[in-house]
C-alpha positions in Angstrom: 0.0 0.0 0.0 1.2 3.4 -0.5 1.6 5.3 2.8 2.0 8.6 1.7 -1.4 7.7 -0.6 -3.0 7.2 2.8 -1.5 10.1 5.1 -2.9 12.3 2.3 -6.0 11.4 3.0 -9.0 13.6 4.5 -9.6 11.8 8.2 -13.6 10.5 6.7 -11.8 9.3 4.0 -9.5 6.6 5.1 -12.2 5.9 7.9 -14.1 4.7 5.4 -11.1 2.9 3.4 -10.1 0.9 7.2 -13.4 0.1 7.6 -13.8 -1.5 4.6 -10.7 -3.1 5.3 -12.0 -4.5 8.8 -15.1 -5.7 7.1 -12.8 -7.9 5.4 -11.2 -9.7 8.5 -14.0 -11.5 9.4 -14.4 -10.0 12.7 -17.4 -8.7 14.5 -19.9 -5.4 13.7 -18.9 -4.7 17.6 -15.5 -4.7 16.8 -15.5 -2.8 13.3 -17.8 -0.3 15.0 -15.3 0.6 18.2 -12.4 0.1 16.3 -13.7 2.9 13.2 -13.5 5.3 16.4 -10.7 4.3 18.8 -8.2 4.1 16.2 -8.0 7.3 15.6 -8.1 8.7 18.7 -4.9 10.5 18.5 -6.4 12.4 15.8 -9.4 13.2 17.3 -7.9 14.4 20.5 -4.6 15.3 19.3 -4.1 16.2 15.5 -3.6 14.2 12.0 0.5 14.3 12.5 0.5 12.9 16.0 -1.6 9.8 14.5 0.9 9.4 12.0 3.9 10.1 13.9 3.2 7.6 16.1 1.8 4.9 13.5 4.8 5.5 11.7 7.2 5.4 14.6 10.5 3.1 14.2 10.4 1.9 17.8 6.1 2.1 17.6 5.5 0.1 20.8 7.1 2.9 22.9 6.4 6.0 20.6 2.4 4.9 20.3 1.9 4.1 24.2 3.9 7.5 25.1 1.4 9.5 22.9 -1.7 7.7 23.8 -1.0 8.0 27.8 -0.5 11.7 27.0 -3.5 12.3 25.3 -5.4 9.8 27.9 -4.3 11.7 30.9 -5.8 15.3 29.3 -9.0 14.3 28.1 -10.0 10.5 29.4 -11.9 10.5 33.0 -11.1 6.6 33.5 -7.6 5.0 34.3 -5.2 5.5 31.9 -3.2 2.2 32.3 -6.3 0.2 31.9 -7.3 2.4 28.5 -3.5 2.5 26.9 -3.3 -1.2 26.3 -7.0 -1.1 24.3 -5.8 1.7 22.2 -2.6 0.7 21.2 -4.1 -2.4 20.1 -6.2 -0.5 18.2 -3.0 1.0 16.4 -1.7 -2.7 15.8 -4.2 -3.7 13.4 -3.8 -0.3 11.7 -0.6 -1.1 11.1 -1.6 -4.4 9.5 -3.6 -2.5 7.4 -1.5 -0.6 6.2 1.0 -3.3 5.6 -2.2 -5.2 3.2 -2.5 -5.1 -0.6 -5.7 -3.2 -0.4 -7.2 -3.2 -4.0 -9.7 -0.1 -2.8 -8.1 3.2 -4.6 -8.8 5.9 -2.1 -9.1 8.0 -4.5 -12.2 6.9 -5.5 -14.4 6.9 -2.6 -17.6 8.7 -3.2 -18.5 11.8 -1.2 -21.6 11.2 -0.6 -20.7 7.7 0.7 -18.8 9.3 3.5 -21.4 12.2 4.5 -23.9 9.3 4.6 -22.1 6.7 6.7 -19.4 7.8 8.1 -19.1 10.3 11.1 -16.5 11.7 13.6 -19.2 10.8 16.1 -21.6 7.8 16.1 -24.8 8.5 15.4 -27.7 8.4 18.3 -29.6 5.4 17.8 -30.8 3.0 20.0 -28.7 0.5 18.9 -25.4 2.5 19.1 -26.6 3.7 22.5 -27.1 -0.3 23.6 -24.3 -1.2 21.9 -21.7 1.1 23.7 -23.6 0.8 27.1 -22.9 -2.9 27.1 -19.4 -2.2 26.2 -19.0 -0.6 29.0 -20.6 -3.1 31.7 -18.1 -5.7 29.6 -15.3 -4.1 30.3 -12.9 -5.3 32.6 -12.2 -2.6 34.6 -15.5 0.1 34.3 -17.8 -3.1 34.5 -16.3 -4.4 37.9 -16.3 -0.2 39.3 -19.6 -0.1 38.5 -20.6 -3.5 40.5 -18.8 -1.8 43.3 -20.7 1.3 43.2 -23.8 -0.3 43.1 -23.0 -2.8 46.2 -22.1 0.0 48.3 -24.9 2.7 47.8 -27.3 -0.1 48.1 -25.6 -1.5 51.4 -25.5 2.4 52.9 -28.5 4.0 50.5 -29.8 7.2 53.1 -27.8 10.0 54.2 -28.4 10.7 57.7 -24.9 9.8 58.8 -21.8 11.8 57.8 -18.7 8.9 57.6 -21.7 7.0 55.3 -21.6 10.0 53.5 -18.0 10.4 53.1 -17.6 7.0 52.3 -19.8 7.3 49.2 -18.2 10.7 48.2 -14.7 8.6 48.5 -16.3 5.9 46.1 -18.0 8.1 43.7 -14.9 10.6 43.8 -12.1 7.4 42.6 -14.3 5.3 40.0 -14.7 8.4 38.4 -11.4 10.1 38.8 -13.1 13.4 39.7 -9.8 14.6 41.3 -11.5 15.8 44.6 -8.2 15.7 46.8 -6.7 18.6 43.8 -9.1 21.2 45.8 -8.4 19.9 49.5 -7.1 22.8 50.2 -10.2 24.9 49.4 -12.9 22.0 50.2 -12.1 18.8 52.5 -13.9 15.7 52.7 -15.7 16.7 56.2 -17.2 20.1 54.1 -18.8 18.6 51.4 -20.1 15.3 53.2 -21.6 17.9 55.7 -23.0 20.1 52.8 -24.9 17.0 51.9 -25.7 15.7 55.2 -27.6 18.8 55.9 -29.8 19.6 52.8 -33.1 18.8 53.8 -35.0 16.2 52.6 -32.1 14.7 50.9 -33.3 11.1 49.8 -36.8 12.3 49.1 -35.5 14.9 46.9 -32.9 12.2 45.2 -35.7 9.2 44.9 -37.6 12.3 42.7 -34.8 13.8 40.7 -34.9 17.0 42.1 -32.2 18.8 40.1 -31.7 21.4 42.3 -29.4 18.8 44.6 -27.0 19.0 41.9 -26.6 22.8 42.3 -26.4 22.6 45.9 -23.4 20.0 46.3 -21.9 21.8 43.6 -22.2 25.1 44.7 -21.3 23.7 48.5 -19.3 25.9 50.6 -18.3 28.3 47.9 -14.9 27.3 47.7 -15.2 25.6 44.2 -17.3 24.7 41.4 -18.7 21.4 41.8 -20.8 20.6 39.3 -19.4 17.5 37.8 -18.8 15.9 40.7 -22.7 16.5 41.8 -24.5 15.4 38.7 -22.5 11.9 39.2 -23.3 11.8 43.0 -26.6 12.1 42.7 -27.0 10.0 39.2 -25.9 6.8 40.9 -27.9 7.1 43.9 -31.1 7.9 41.7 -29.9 4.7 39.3 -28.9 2.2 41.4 -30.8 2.9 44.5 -33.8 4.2 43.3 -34.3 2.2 39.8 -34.9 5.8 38.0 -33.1 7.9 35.6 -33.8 11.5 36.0 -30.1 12.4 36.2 -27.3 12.9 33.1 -23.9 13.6 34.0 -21.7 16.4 33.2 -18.0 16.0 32.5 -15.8 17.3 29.9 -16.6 14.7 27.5 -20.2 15.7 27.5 -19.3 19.0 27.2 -17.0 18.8 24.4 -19.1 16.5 22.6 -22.7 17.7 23.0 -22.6 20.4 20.5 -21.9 18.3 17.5 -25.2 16.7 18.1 -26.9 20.2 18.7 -26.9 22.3 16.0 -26.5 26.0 17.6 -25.3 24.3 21.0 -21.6 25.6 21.9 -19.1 24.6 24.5 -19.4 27.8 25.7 -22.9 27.7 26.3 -22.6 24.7 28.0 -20.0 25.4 30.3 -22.2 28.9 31.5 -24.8 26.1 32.6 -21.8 24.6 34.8 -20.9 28.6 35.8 -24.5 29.5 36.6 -24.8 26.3 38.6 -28.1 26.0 36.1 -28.1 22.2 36.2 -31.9 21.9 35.1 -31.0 23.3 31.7 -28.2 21.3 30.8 -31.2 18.2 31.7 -33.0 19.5 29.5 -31.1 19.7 26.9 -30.1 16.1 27.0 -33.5 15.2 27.7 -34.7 16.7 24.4 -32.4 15.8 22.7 -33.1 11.9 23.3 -36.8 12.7 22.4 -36.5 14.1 19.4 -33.9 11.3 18.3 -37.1 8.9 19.6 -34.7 7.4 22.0 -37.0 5.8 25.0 -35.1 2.7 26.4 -34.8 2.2 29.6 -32.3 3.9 31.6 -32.0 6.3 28.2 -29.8 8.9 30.2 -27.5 6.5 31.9 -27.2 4.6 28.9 -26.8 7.6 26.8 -24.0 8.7 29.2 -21.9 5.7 28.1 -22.3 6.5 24.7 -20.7 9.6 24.6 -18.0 8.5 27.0 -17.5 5.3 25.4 -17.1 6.1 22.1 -15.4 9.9 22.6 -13.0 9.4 25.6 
C-alpha cells in the first residue's frame, strides 16, 4: 500500500477505506464499529501528524503508548493504564492495514458515501446507545467499578450519617477520577459530606430527581465549582438505588461532545450552565435531545452517558 497515498488522506476518508478493510477480516460489527473510532483517537484528540507520527514510529511500541498515555491523561476521566493497552491495540491492526495489498483506490471513494455513513461521532440510535452501554458493563475494569458502586450505595442507601456520606463521596470521587483531593485545600472531605448531610429532605428529593441537589453540592461551601462531581453523586444514587433515571452527567466529554449533536449548541454555552450552577438546563437539553432522536429505552440517560463517553473518551 502506498503510505503517503493514505497520510494524504481527509480523516472520513480513510475511515471509510479501514473500515472497509475491517469488514474484510471477518471480525465482528462490535469490533468494526469501536475500532472505526478508537483508532483514531490520537487524531481526534490530538491532531492528523501525531496519529501518523506515532503509526509510523520506528520503535512504535514505545512511541504509540507515550502519545496515547498523553493524550489519555488530558482528556479520558477513567484510568489511563487500563485504557492505553485497548488503544494501542487499536493502532496494531492499523498497522496491518497498512501493511495489506488493499485493492480499494482511495481516491475513489464517493463523497456522498462518506457524508452518509461515516461520522466523527456515532450516530444516536438505539442501537449504538445499547451497543456502547454494554461495552461498558463488559469491560474489565469500568464493569467491575460499576458493581462496586452499586454494592455499596445499596448496602448504605440514606444520608443521615456523615462517615456513610463520606464514604460514598470517596467511592464516587475514585471510580470516576473526579480529582476531589486537587481542591483539598479549598474544600475537605468533612465540608462537602456535611454540605450534603444537611440539605433537607435529601433522599426524598434524590428518589424524585430533584435537580436542584445538583446545584447545591456543587455550589457547597463556595470554595469551588462542583458541578461535575454532583451530577455523578446524585446520578448513581437515583440509578442504582432508586431504579430511575432522571439524572445525566456532566464532564468534559459531554461537554465537548454535546454540540456536534446540537446544532447552535456551543461549548461555551454549556460550560455557562456549569458557571450559573443551572443544572436543570443542561437536563434539558439532554432530555430533548433523546426525544426528538425517539430514544425511550430504559435507563435512556444513563445509557446515553456511556455513549458519549465510550465512544469519545
Amino acid at each position: 500500500m502506498d503510505i503517503n497515498k493514505m497520510k494524504a488522506l481527509p480523516y472520513d476518508e480513510l475511515r471509510v477505506l479501514y473500515r472497509n478493510f475491517l469488514h474484510s477480516q471477518n471480525i465482528s460489527k462490535a469490533t468494526i464499529n469501536t475500532a472505526s473510532v478508537d483508532t483514531f483517537y490520537l487524531w481526534r484528540k490530538g491532531s492528523k501528524d501525531l496519529f501518523w507520527n506515532a503509526v509510523n514510529a520506528t520503535d512504535f511500541e514505545t512511541e504509540a503508548k507515550k502519545a496515547l498515555i498523553k493524550a489519555l491523561s488530558e482528556y479520558s476521566t477513567g484510568n489511563v493504564n487500563s485504557l492505553v493497552s485497548g488503544y494501542l491495540s487499536h493502532l496494531r491492526r492499523f498497522r496491518l492495514f497498512l501493511a495489506s495489498d488493499v485493492k480499494s483506490d482511495p481516491f475513489l471513494i464517493k463523497q456522498g458515501e462518506i457524508e452518509k455513513s461515516e461520522q466523527k461521532y456515532l450516530p444516536i440510535t438505539e442501537e449504538n446507545i445499547e451497543e456502547q452501554h454494554k461495552f461498558v458493563e463488559a469491560s474489565s475494569n469500568y464493569g467491575k467499578e460499576g458493581l462496586i458502586i452499586h454494592d455499596v450505595l445499596n448496602a448504605f442507601p440514606l444520608h443521615n450519617d456523615l462517615n456513610t456520606i463520606a464514604m460514598k463521596i470517596a467511592v464516587i470521587d475514585v471510580t470516576n477520577s473526579t480529582h476531589l483531593s486537587q481542591y483539598k485545600s479549598k474544600l475537605s472531605l468533612y465540608d462537602l459530606a456535611k454540605v450534603i448531610l444537611e440539605i433537607p429532605n435529601f433522599d426524598e428529593r434524590l428518589a424524585k430527581g430533584d435537580p436542584e441537589l445538583v446545584n447545591i453540592i456543587a455550589r457547597n461551601i463556595g470554595a469551588v465549582n462542583m458541578f461535575s462531581f454532583a451530577s455523578k453523586y446524585c446520578t448513581y444514587h437515583n440509578v442504582e438505588v432508586y431504579r430511575r433515571d432522571d439524572y445525566s452527567i456532566f464532564d468534559g466529554i459531554v461537554k465537548n461532545t454535546l454540540p456536534y449533536y446540537i446544532p447552535g449548541l456551543t461549548v461555551n454555552k454549556i460550560d455557562k450552565w456549569r458557571v450559573n450552577l443551572d443544572y436543570k438546563s443542561f437536563n434539558e437539553c439532554v432530555g430533548n435531545l433523546l426525544d426528538e432522536h425517539n430514544i425511550h429505552i430504559p435507563f435512556r440517560r444513563r445509557k446515553f452517558d456511556h455513549f458519549l463517553w465510550y465512544a469519545n473518551r
